[in-house]
CSV table of C-alpha atoms in Angstrom, one decimal:
chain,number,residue,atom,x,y,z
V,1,UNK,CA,-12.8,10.9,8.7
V,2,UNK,CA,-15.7,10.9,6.7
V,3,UNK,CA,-15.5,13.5,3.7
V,4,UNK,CA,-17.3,12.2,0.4
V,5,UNK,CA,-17.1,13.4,-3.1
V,6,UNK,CA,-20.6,13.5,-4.7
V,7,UNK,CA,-21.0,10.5,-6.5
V,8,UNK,CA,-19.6,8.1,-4.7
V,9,UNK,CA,-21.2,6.0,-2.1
V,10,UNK,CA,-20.9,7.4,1.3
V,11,UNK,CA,-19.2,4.0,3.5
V,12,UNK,CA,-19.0,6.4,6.2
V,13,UNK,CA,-15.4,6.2,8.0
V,14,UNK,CA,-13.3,5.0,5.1
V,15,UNK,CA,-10.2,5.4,7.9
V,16,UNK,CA,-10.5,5.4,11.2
V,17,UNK,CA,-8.2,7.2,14.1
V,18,UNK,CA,-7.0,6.9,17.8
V,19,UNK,CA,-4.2,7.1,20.0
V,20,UNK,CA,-3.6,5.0,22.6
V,21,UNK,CA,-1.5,6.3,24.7
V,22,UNK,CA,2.2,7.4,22.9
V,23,UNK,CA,1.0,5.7,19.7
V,24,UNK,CA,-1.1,6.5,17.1
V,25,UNK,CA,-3.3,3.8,15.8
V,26,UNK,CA,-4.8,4.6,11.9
V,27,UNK,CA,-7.1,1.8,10.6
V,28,UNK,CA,-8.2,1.1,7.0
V,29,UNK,CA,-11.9,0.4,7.2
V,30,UNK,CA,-13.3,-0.9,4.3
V,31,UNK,CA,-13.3,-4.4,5.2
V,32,UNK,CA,-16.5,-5.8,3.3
V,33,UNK,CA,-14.0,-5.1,0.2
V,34,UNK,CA,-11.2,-6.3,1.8
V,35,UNK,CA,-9.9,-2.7,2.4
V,36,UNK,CA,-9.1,-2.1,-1.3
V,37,UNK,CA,-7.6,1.5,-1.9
V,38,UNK,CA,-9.9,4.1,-3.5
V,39,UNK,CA,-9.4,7.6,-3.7
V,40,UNK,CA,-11.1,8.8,-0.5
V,41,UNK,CA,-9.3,6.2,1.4
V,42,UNK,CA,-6.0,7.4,0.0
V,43,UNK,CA,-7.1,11.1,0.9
V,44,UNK,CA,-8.5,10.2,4.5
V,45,UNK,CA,-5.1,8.1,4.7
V,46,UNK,CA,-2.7,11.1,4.3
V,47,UNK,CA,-5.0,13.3,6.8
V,48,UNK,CA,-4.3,11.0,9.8
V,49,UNK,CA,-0.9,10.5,8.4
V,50,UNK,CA,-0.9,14.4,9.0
V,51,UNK,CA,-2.7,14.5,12.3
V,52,UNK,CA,0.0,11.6,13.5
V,53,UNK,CA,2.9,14.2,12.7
V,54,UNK,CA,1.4,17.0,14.1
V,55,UNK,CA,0.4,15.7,17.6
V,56,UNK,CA,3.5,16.3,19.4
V,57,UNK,CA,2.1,13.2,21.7
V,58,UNK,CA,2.5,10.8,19.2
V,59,UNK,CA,5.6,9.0,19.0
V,60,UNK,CA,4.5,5.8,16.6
V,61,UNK,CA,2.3,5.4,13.9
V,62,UNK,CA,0.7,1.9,13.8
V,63,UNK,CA,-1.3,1.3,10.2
V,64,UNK,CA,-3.6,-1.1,10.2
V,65,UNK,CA,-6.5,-2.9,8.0
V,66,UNK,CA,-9.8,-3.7,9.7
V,67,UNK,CA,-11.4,-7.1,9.4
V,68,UNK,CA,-10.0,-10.6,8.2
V,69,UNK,CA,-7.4,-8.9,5.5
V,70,UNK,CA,-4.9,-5.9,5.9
V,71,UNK,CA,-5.5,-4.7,1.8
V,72,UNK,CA,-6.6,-6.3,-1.1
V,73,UNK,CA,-5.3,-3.6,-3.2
V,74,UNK,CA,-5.9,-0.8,-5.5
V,75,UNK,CA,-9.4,-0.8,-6.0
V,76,UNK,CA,-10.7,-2.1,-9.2
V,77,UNK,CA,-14.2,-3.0,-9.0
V,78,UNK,CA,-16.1,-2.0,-6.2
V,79,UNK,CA,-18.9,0.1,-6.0
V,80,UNK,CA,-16.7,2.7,-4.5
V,81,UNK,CA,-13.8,3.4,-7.2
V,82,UNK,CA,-13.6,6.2,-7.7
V,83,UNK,CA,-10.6,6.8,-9.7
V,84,UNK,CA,-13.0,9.4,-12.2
V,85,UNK,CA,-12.9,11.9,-9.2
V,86,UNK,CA,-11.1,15.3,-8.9
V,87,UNK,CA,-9.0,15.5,-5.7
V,88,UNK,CA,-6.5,18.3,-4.8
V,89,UNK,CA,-3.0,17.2,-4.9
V,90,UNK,CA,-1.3,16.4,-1.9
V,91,UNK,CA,1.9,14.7,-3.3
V,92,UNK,CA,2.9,15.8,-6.4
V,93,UNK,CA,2.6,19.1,-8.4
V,94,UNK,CA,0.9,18.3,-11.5
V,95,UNK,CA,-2.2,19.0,-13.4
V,96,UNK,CA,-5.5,17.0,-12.6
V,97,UNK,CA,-6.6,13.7,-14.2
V,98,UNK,CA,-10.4,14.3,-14.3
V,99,UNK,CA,-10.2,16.0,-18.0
V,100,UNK,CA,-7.4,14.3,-19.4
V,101,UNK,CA,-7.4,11.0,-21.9
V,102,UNK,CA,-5.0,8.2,-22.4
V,103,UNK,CA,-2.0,8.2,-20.6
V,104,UNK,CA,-1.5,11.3,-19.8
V,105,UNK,CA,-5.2,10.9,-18.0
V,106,UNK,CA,-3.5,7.6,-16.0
V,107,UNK,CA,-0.1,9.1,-15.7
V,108,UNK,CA,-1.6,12.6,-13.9
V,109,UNK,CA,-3.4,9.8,-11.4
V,110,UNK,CA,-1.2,7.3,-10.2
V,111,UNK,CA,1.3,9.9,-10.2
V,112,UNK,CA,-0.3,11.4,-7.4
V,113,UNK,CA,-3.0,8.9,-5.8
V,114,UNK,CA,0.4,5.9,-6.0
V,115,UNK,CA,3.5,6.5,-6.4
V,116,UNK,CA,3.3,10.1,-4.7
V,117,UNK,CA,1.6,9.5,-1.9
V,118,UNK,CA,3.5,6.5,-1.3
V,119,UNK,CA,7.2,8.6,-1.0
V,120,UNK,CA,5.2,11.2,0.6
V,121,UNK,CA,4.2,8.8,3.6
V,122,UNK,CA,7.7,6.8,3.6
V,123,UNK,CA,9.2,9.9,4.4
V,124,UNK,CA,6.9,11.0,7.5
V,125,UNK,CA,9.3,11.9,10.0
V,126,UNK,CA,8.1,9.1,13.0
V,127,UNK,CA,8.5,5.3,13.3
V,128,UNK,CA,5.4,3.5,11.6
V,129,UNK,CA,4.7,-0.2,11.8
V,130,UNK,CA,2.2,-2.0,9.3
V,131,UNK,CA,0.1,-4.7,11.6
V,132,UNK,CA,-0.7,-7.3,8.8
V,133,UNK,CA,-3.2,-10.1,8.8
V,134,UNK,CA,-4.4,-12.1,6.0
V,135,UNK,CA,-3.9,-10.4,2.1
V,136,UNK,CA,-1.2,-7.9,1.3
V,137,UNK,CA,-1.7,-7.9,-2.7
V,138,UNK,CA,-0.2,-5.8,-5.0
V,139,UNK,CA,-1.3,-2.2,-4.0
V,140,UNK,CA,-1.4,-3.6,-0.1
V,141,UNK,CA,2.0,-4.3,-0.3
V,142,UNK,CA,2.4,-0.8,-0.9
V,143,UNK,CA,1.0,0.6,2.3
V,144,UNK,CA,3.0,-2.0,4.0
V,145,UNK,CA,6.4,-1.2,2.5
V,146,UNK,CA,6.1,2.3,3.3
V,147,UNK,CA,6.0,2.0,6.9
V,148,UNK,CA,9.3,1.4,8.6
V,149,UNK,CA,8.4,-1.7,10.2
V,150,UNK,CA,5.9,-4.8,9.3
V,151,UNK,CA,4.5,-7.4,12.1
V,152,UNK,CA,2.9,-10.4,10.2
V,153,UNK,CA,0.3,-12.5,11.8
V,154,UNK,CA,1.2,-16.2,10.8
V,155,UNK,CA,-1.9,-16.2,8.1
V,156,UNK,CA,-0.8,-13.3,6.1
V,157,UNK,CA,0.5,-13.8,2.8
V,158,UNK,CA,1.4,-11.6,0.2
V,159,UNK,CA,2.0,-11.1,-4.0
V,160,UNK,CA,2.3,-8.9,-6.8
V,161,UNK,CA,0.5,-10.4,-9.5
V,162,UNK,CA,-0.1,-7.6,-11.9
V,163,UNK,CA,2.4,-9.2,-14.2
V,164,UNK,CA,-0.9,-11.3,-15.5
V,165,UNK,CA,-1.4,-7.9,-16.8
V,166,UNK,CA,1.2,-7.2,-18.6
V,167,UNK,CA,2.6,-4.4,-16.2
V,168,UNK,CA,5.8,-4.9,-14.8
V,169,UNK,CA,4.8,-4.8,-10.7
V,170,UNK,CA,3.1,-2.2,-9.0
V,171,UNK,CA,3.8,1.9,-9.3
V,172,UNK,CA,5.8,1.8,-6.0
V,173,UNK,CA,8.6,-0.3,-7.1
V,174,UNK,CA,10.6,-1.4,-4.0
V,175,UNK,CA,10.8,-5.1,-5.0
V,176,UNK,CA,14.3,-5.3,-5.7
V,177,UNK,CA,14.9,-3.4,-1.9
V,178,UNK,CA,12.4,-5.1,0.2
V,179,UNK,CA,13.4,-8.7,-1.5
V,180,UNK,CA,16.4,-9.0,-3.0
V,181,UNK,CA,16.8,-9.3,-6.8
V,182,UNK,CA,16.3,-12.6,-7.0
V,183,UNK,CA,13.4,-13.0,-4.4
V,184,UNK,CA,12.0,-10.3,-6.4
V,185,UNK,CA,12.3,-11.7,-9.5
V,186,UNK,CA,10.4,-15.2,-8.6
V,187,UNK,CA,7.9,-13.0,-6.6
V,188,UNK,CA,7.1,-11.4,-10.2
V,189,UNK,CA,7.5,-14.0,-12.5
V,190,UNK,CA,5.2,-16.3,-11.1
V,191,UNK,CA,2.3,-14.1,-9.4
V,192,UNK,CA,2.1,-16.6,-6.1
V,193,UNK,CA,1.1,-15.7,-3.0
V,194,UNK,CA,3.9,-16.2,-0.3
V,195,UNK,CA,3.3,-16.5,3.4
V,196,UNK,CA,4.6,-14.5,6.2
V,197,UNK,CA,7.1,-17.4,6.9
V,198,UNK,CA,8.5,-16.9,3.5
V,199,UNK,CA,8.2,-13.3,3.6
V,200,UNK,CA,10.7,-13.3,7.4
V,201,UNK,CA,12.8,-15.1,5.5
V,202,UNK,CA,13.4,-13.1,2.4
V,203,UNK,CA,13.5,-10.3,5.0
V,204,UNK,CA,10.3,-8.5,3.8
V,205,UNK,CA,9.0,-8.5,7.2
V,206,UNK,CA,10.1,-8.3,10.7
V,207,UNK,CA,8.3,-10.1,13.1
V,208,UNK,CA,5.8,-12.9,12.6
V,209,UNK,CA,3.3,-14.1,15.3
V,210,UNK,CA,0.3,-16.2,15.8
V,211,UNK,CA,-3.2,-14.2,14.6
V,212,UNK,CA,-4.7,-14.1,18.5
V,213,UNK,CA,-1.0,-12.1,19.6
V,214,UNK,CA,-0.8,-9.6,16.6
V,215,UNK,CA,-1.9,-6.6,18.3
V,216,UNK,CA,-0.1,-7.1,21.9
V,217,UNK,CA,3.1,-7.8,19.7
V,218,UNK,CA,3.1,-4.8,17.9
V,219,UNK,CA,1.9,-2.1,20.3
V,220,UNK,CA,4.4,-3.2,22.8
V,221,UNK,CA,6.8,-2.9,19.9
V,222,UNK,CA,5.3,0.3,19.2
V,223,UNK,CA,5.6,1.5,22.6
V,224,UNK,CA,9.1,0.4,23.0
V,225,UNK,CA,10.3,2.5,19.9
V,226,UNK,CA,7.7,5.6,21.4
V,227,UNK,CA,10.4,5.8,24.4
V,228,UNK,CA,13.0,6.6,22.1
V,229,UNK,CA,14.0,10.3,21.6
V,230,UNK,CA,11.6,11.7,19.0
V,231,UNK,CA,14.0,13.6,16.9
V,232,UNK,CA,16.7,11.1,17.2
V,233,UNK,CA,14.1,8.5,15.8
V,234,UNK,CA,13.5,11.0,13.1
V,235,UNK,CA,17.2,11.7,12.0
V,236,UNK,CA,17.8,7.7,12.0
V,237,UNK,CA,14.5,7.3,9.5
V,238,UNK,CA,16.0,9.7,7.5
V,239,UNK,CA,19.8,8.3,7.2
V,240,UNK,CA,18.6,4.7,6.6
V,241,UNK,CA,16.0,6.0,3.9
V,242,UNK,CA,18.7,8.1,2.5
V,243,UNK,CA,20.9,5.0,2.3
V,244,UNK,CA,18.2,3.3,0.5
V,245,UNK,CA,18.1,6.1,-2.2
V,246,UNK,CA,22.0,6.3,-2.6
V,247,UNK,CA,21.3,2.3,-3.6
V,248,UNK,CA,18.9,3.2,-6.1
V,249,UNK,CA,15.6,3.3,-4.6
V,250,UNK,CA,14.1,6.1,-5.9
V,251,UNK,CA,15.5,6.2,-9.3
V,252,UNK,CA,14.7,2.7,-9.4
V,253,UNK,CA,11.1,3.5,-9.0
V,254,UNK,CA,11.4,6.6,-11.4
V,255,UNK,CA,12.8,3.9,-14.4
V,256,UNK,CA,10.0,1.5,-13.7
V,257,UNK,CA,7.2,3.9,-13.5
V,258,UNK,CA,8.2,4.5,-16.7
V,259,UNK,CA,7.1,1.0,-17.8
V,260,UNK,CA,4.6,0.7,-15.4
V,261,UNK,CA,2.7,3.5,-17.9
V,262,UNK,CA,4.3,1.8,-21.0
V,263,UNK,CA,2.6,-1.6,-20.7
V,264,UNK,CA,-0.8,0.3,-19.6
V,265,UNK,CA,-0.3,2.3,-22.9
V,266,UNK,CA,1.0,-1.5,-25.1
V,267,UNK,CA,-2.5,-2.9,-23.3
V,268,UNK,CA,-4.7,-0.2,-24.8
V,269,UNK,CA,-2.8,-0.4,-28.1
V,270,UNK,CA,-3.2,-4.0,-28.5
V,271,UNK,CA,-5.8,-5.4,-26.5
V,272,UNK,CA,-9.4,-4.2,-24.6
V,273,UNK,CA,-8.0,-1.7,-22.3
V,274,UNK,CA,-4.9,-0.7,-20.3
V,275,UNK,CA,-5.2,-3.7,-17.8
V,276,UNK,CA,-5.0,-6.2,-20.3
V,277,UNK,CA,-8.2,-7.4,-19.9
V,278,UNK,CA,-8.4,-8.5,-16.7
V,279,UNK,CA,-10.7,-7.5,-13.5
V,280,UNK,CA,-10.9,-8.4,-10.2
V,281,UNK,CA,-12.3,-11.5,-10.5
V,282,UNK,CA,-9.8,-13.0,-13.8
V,283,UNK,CA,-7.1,-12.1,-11.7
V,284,UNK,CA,-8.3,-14.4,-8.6
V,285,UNK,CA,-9.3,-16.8,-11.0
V,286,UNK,CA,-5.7,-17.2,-12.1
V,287,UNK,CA,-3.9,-16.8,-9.1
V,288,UNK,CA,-2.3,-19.8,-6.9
V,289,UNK,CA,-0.7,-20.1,-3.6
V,290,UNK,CA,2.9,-21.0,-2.8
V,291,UNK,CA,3.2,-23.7,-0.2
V,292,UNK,CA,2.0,-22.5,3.3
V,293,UNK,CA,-1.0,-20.1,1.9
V,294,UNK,CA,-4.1,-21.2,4.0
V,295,UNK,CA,-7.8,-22.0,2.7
V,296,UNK,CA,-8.9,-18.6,3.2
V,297,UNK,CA,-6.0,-17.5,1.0
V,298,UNK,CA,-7.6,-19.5,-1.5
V,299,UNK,CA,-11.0,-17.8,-0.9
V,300,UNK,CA,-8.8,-14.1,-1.1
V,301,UNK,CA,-7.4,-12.8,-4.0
V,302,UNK,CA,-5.1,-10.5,-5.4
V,303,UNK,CA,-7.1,-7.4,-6.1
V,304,UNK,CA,-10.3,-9.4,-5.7
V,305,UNK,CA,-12.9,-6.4,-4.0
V,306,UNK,CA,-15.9,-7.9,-4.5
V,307,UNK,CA,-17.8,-7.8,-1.0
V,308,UNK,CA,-16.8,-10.1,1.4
């Protein structure tokens, strides 16, 4: 799904798509930057998303991140961002962000690109399951959250650590629901990585499995959930998301987006720009692991997308 804006490197299929059998496999391929999220990744994300839907064949969306890590993150360095780029909305009505300035440039954006697209593809009307191996940072955890599902491999490991920037988590707020308060709160405060061991336990994910077994695990759980009725799968999305909401989900998110774009704007005000100063590589620099994190974790960082 190659469809490239001038000015920004062709990396040919930036997402890839298949479908084995009843299930629908969509694969982040940007794995020399650790699959960090650009624009035309987003954009080529929601058209498979689309073609999944539409395919009256499909019953189960699998997501998944080619090479050693599922996502990195946002993209914030690589010669790919592309975050200066006009798109056509797909998730929210709003003006464009190319012309704009300050926060209502970054507000237009992430808007759209983040927190949009992110409720757009939590509500897509079939099962998805997020096959994760090694990082799940900050905008990673993100695509994972969204799907209905996540299967771990035992060296994933996962964090949020854009509170080194002064920003209070990432746009798609759903800490407090896929932790716990408290869970939340630690996972925040302190910007560690946690492993899939940890994240089982605070409920975050469902299934955790050695590396070599990842894929058999979740396609058989895929196709178990494919034999289900389709619309009765879709109905039971839709009353457990709804129950989510009536706990404050999505007025949570609304509240903290909110602050999100007040401590970008407090950065710009005070300090070099709306990130507080960090980049890709600061933010590795000052990350640490919790416990079980392996060596690679070390070598991996939260929104580190410098090439592999």
């Amino acid at each position: 799904m190659s469809d490239q804006p001038a000015g920004v490197p062709d990396e040919g299929e930036v997402v890839t798509y298949e479908r084995r059998g009843r299930v629908a496999v969509i694969t982040m391929n940007r794995p020399d930057y650790r699959n960090a999220q650009n624009s035309v990744m987003t954009y080529a994300l929601d058209a498979a998303f689309v073609r999944a839907v539409e395919d009256d064949e499909v019953g189960v969306i699998v997501l998944a991140g080619n090479g050693k890590h599922f996502s990195a993150g946002h993209d914030i360095g690589t010669p790919g961002r592309d975050h200066h780029v006009r798109y056509d909305n797909k998730a929210v009505l709003w003006w464009d962000h190319v012309d704009k300035v300050g926060g209502d440039q970054r507000f237009a954006r992430e808007s759209e690109v983040y927190l949009g697209m992110c409720r757009r593809w939590r509500e897509i009307p079939k099962p998805t399951i997020a096959m994760v191996q090694g990082a799940c940072i900050a905008g990673g955890l993100m695509l994972a959250w969204v799907c209905d599902l996540i299967v771990a491999s035992e060296d994933a490991f996962f964090s949020d650590p854009v509170v080194r920037m002064g920003i209070p988590g990432v746009e798609y707020f759903a800490h407090p629901w896929m932790l716990g308060p408290r869970q939340a709160k630690e996972f925040l405060y302190t910007g560690d990585r946690f492993d899939a061991a940890t994240a089982k336990e605070w409920g975050m994910v469902n299934r955790v499995v050695p590396r070599a077994e990842l894929e058999a695990e979740t396609f058989a759980l895929a196709e178990k959930i494919a034999a289900m009725p389709r619309f009765g799968l879709a109905l039971t999305k839709k009353a457990v998301n709804q129950a989510e909401d009536l706990m404050g989900m999505r007025a949570g998110m609304d509240s903290v987006f909110g602050l999100h774009h007040f401590a970008h704007a407090h950065n710009a005000e005070v300090g070099a720009d709306s990130l507080g100063g960090m980049n890709a590589r600061s933010m590795r620099d000052s990350a640490s692991s919790a416990g079980a994190a392996s060596s690679e974790a070390g070598a991996s960082s939260a929104e580190q997308n410098g090439k592999a």
